[in-house]
Amino acid sequence: MAQTDRGSWLERLSNRIFAIPSVAQWWARWRAGRMPAVIDPATGIPFARLAKPLAQCRAALITTGGVHRVDQRPFDMENPDGDATYREIPGDVALAELTITHKYYDHRDADQDINVIFPLEHFRDLAAQGVIGQVAPRHFGFMGHIDGELIQVLTRRTAPEVAQKLRQDEVDFALLTPA
Amino acid sequence: MGLIARAIESVGIPTVAISLARDLTEAVGVPRAVFVRWPLGHPLGEPHAPAQQRTMIFEALKLLVHGRQPGQIVEPGFRWRRERYNEPNWDALQNPETLDTP
């Protein structure tokens, strides 16, 4: 798989430290503590149920690990608030055509084997095996690490846009994988 | 990631997420998540470890089929690099009554 920006040595060092699970959990607690409330007590957490048996379901993959096709515009590594846009990944993409642009986590393992973060190959197998019905015609790559004003861009524009595309594609469920 | 899951679930499409940061997943109110205490960047596990990766997919699909409660986070407790994984019993997903409740 092609390699792209990995960030400065300082960013790489910081990514190694944050890869330690106890550090990551400490960071998650800290972030969660200073986050504005997302869960509206009146409406709660949105929840839909599978409408059919798994073996008939069409599955889409969504990742915030910065995955995209090599010929697509890379994610913005300059804006400290991140990049709230997304890339459409065709269901029949060759895995060798995928790359990762994301300097805020250590993706050396995912560069070696994209299934670590974007398990399309396994989903193709599961469809062939009949565990799921089929793999969706397109999947979506986001870059996590979104902050500031861009959170609104994600929640008001790009995330709802992807949700509508999944409906157009008659997707029955989505698996989400973080970085 | 949780905000994207919520947007998708809001249009009526069920989602299941893998979480590597439990407190954030809880605070955001992700509809369903499987949490593992693993290094960031490894939601499915190690590279070239198909049984481990497929086990994580199985755990996620099990919660998708079985979950009844919005915001449920299951924790299978897999230790990093200290587990042996076998190919999951996929047939069990088609007969939810044969599965343990997550």
Coordinates of C-alpha atoms in Angstrom, one line a residue:
Chain A
M1 CA 0.0 0.0 0.0
A2 CA 1.2 3.5 -0.8
Q3 CA 2.5 5.6 2.1
T4 CA 1.6 9.2 2.7
D5 CA 2.3 11.8 5.4
R6 CA 3.2 10.5 8.8
G7 CA 3.8 13.9 10.5
S8 CA 7.0 15.2 12.2
W9 CA 9.1 13.2 14.6
L10 CA 7.4 14.9 17.5
E11 CA 4.0 13.9 16.2
R12 CA 5.2 10.4 15.6
L13 CA 6.6 10.2 19.2
S14 CA 3.3 11.5 20.6
N15 CA 1.4 8.9 18.5
R16 CA 3.5 6.2 20.0
I17 CA 2.7 7.4 23.5
F18 CA -1.0 7.7 22.8
A19 CA -1.0 4.2 21.4
I20 CA -0.4 2.9 24.9
P21 CA -3.9 1.7 26.0
S22 CA -3.7 3.3 29.5
V23 CA -2.6 6.6 28.1
A24 CA -5.4 6.4 25.5
Q25 CA -8.0 5.7 28.1
W26 CA -6.8 8.6 30.2
W27 CA -7.0 10.9 27.2
A28 CA -10.5 9.6 26.4
R29 CA -11.6 10.5 30.0
W30 CA -10.1 13.9 29.7
R31 CA -11.7 14.6 26.3
A32 CA -15.1 13.3 27.4
G33 CA -14.9 15.6 30.5
R34 CA -14.5 18.7 28.5
M35 CA -16.9 17.8 25.7
P36 CA -20.3 19.6 25.4
A37 CA -23.2 17.3 26.1
V38 CA -24.2 15.4 23.0
I39 CA -27.0 13.2 24.3
D40 CA -30.3 15.1 24.4
P41 CA -32.2 13.8 27.4
A42 CA -35.5 14.3 25.5
T43 CA -34.5 12.2 22.4
G44 CA -31.8 10.0 23.9
I45 CA -29.5 7.9 21.7
P46 CA -30.8 7.2 18.2
F47 CA -31.5 3.5 17.7
A48 CA -32.7 1.5 14.8
R49 CA -33.0 -2.3 14.6
L50 CA -32.0 -4.7 11.8
A51 CA -35.0 -5.1 9.5
K52 CA -34.0 -8.5 8.2
P53 CA -31.8 -11.6 8.9
L54 CA -28.1 -10.8 8.7
A55 CA -27.7 -13.2 5.7
Q56 CA -29.9 -10.8 3.7
C57 CA -28.3 -7.6 4.8
R58 CA -26.2 -5.2 2.8
A59 CA -23.2 -3.9 4.8
A60 CA -21.2 -0.7 4.6
L61 CA -17.9 0.2 6.3
I62 CA -17.2 3.6 7.7
T63 CA -13.8 4.4 9.2
T64 CA -12.3 7.5 10.8
G65 CA -8.8 6.2 10.2
G66 CA -8.1 8.4 7.2
V67 CA -8.5 5.7 4.6
H68 CA -9.0 6.7 0.9
R69 CA -8.0 5.7 -2.6
V70 CA -4.6 6.8 -3.8
D71 CA -6.1 8.9 -6.6
Q72 CA -8.4 10.9 -4.2
R73 CA -7.4 14.2 -2.5
P74 CA -5.6 13.4 0.8
F75 CA -7.1 14.6 4.1
D76 CA -6.0 18.1 5.3
M77 CA -3.0 17.6 7.6
E78 CA -2.5 21.4 8.0
N79 CA -5.7 22.5 9.7
P80 CA -5.3 21.8 13.5
D81 CA -9.1 21.3 13.7
G82 CA -8.7 18.4 11.3
D83 CA -10.8 17.7 8.2
A84 CA -14.5 17.0 8.3
T85 CA -14.8 15.8 4.7
Y86 CA -15.0 12.2 3.6
R87 CA -13.9 10.0 0.7
E88 CA -16.2 7.5 -1.1
I89 CA -14.5 4.1 -1.4
P90 CA -16.0 1.9 -4.1
G91 CA -17.0 -1.6 -2.9
D92 CA -14.9 -3.2 -5.6
V93 CA -11.8 -1.3 -4.9
A94 CA -8.5 -3.2 -5.0
L95 CA -6.9 -3.1 -1.6
A96 CA -3.6 -2.0 -3.1
E97 CA -5.3 1.2 -4.3
L98 CA -6.0 2.3 -0.7
T99 CA -3.9 4.5 1.5
I100 CA -4.1 6.3 4.8
T101 CA -3.6 10.0 5.3
H102 CA -3.7 10.7 9.0
K103 CA -0.8 11.9 11.1
Y104 CA -2.5 11.8 14.5
Y105 CA -2.2 8.0 15.1
D106 CA 0.4 5.4 14.4
H107 CA -0.8 3.6 11.3
R108 CA 2.3 1.5 10.5
D109 CA 0.3 -1.7 11.2
A110 CA -2.7 -0.6 9.2
D111 CA -0.3 0.3 6.3
Q112 CA 0.9 -3.3 6.4
D113 CA -2.5 -4.8 6.5
I114 CA -5.5 -2.4 5.9
N115 CA -7.8 -5.0 7.5
V116 CA -6.6 -3.7 10.9
I117 CA -8.8 -0.7 10.4
F118 CA -10.8 -1.2 7.2
P119 CA -11.9 -4.9 7.0
L120 CA -13.3 -4.9 3.5
E121 CA -11.5 -8.1 2.6
H122 CA -13.2 -9.9 5.5
F123 CA -16.6 -8.5 4.5
R124 CA -16.2 -9.8 1.0
D125 CA -15.4 -13.2 2.4
L126 CA -18.5 -13.0 4.8
A127 CA -20.7 -12.1 1.8
A128 CA -19.2 -15.0 -0.2
Q129 CA -19.8 -17.3 2.8
G130 CA -23.4 -16.2 3.1
V131 CA -23.0 -14.7 6.6
I132 CA -24.1 -11.3 5.3
G133 CA -26.0 -10.7 2.1
Q134 CA -23.6 -8.4 0.3
V135 CA -21.1 -5.7 0.6
A136 CA -22.4 -2.2 -0.2
P137 CA -21.4 -0.5 -3.5
R138 CA -19.6 2.3 -1.6
H139 CA -17.9 2.8 1.8
F140 CA -16.8 6.0 3.5
G141 CA -13.4 7.1 4.8
F142 CA -13.3 10.0 7.3
M143 CA -10.5 11.4 9.2
G144 CA -11.1 11.5 13.0
H145 CA -9.4 14.1 15.1
I146 CA -12.0 16.7 14.2
D147 CA -12.3 19.7 16.6
G148 CA -13.6 23.3 16.8
E149 CA -15.9 24.6 14.1
L150 CA -15.4 21.5 12.0
I151 CA -17.5 19.4 14.5
Q152 CA -20.5 21.4 13.2
V153 CA -19.5 20.7 9.6
L154 CA -19.4 17.0 10.4
T155 CA -22.7 16.8 12.4
R156 CA -24.7 19.2 10.1
R157 CA -23.3 18.5 6.7
T158 CA -20.9 15.6 6.0
A159 CA -22.2 12.9 8.4
P160 CA -25.9 13.4 7.3
E161 CA -24.8 13.4 3.7
V162 CA -23.2 10.0 4.1
A163 CA -26.2 8.8 6.0
Q164 CA -28.4 9.8 3.0
K165 CA -26.0 8.0 0.6
L166 CA -26.2 4.9 2.6
R167 CA -30.0 5.1 2.3
Q168 CA -29.7 5.6 -1.5
D169 CA -27.6 2.4 -1.6
E170 CA -30.2 0.6 0.5
V171 CA -27.6 -0.3 3.1
D172 CA -29.0 -2.4 6.0
F173 CA -26.2 -1.8 8.5
A174 CA -22.9 -0.1 8.9
L175 CA -19.8 -1.1 10.9
L176 CA -17.7 1.9 12.1
T177 CA -14.0 1.6 13.0
P178 CA -12.0 4.4 14.7
A179 CA -8.4 5.2 14.6
Chain B
M1 CA -16.8 8.5 14.9
G2 CA -19.7 8.4 17.4
L3 CA -21.2 11.5 15.8
I4 CA -21.2 9.7 12.4
A5 CA -22.8 6.6 13.9
R6 CA -25.5 8.8 15.4
A7 CA -26.2 10.5 12.1
I8 CA -26.5 7.2 10.3
E9 CA -28.7 5.6 13.0
S10 CA -30.9 8.7 12.9
V11 CA -32.0 7.9 9.3
G12 CA -33.0 4.4 10.4
I13 CA -29.9 2.4 9.5
P14 CA -28.5 0.4 12.5
T15 CA -24.8 0.8 13.2
V16 CA -22.3 -1.0 15.3
A17 CA -18.9 0.6 16.2
I18 CA -15.7 -0.6 17.6
S19 CA -14.4 1.6 20.4
L20 CA -10.8 2.1 21.6
A21 CA -11.8 4.9 24.0
R22 CA -14.6 3.9 26.2
D23 CA -15.3 7.2 28.0
L24 CA -15.6 9.1 24.8
T25 CA -17.9 6.5 23.3
E26 CA -20.1 6.7 26.3
A27 CA -20.1 10.5 26.4
V28 CA -21.0 10.7 22.7
G29 CA -23.8 8.2 23.0
V30 CA -22.8 5.7 20.3
P31 CA -25.8 3.5 19.5
R32 CA -23.8 0.2 19.9
A33 CA -20.2 -0.4 20.5
V34 CA -17.7 -3.2 21.3
F35 CA -14.9 -1.8 23.4
V36 CA -11.4 -3.3 23.5
R37 CA -8.5 -1.9 25.5
W38 CA -6.1 -2.0 22.6
P39 CA -3.6 0.5 21.1
L40 CA -5.2 3.3 19.1
G41 CA -5.2 2.5 15.4
H42 CA -5.9 -1.2 15.9
P43 CA -9.7 -1.6 16.1
L44 CA -9.6 -5.1 14.5
G45 CA -6.4 -6.1 16.1
E46 CA -3.0 -7.0 14.8
P47 CA -1.9 -7.0 11.1
H48 CA -2.0 -10.4 9.3
A49 CA -4.0 -11.9 12.1
P50 CA -7.2 -12.9 10.3
A51 CA -8.7 -14.9 13.2
Q52 CA -8.4 -12.0 15.6
Q53 CA -9.8 -9.5 13.1
R54 CA -12.7 -11.8 12.2
T55 CA -13.4 -12.4 15.9
M56 CA -13.8 -8.6 16.4
I57 CA -16.2 -8.5 13.4
F58 CA -18.1 -11.4 15.0
E59 CA -18.4 -9.6 18.3
A60 CA -19.7 -6.5 16.5
L61 CA -22.2 -8.4 14.4
K62 CA -23.4 -10.3 17.5
L63 CA -24.1 -7.0 19.2
L64 CA -25.9 -5.8 16.1
V65 CA -28.1 -8.8 16.0
H66 CA -28.7 -9.0 19.7
G67 CA -28.5 -5.5 21.1
R68 CA -31.8 -4.1 22.5
Q69 CA -30.6 -1.1 24.4
P70 CA -29.4 2.2 22.9
G71 CA -25.9 3.1 24.0
Q72 CA -24.9 -0.4 25.0
I73 CA -21.1 -0.9 25.1
V74 CA -19.9 -4.6 25.4
E75 CA -16.5 -5.4 26.5
P76 CA -15.2 -8.9 25.4
G77 CA -12.1 -8.3 27.5
F78 CA -9.5 -9.5 24.9
R79 CA -6.0 -8.8 26.1
W80 CA -3.5 -7.3 23.6
R81 CA -1.2 -9.9 22.1
R82 CA -2.1 -12.4 24.9
E83 CA -5.1 -14.2 23.4
R84 CA -5.5 -17.1 21.0
Y85 CA -8.2 -16.7 18.4
N86 CA -10.2 -19.3 16.4
E87 CA -12.4 -18.8 13.4
P88 CA -15.8 -17.7 14.9
N89 CA -18.9 -19.8 14.6
W90 CA -20.7 -17.6 12.0
D91 CA -23.7 -19.9 11.8
A92 CA -24.6 -18.8 15.3
L93 CA -25.3 -15.3 14.1
Q94 CA -28.1 -16.6 11.9
N95 CA -29.8 -18.2 14.9
P96 CA -29.6 -15.5 17.5
E97 CA -31.2 -17.8 20.2
T98 CA -28.0 -19.9 20.2
L99 CA -25.8 -16.9 21.1
D100 CA -25.0 -15.7 24.6
T101 CA -26.6 -12.3 25.3
P102 CA -23.9 -9.7 25.1

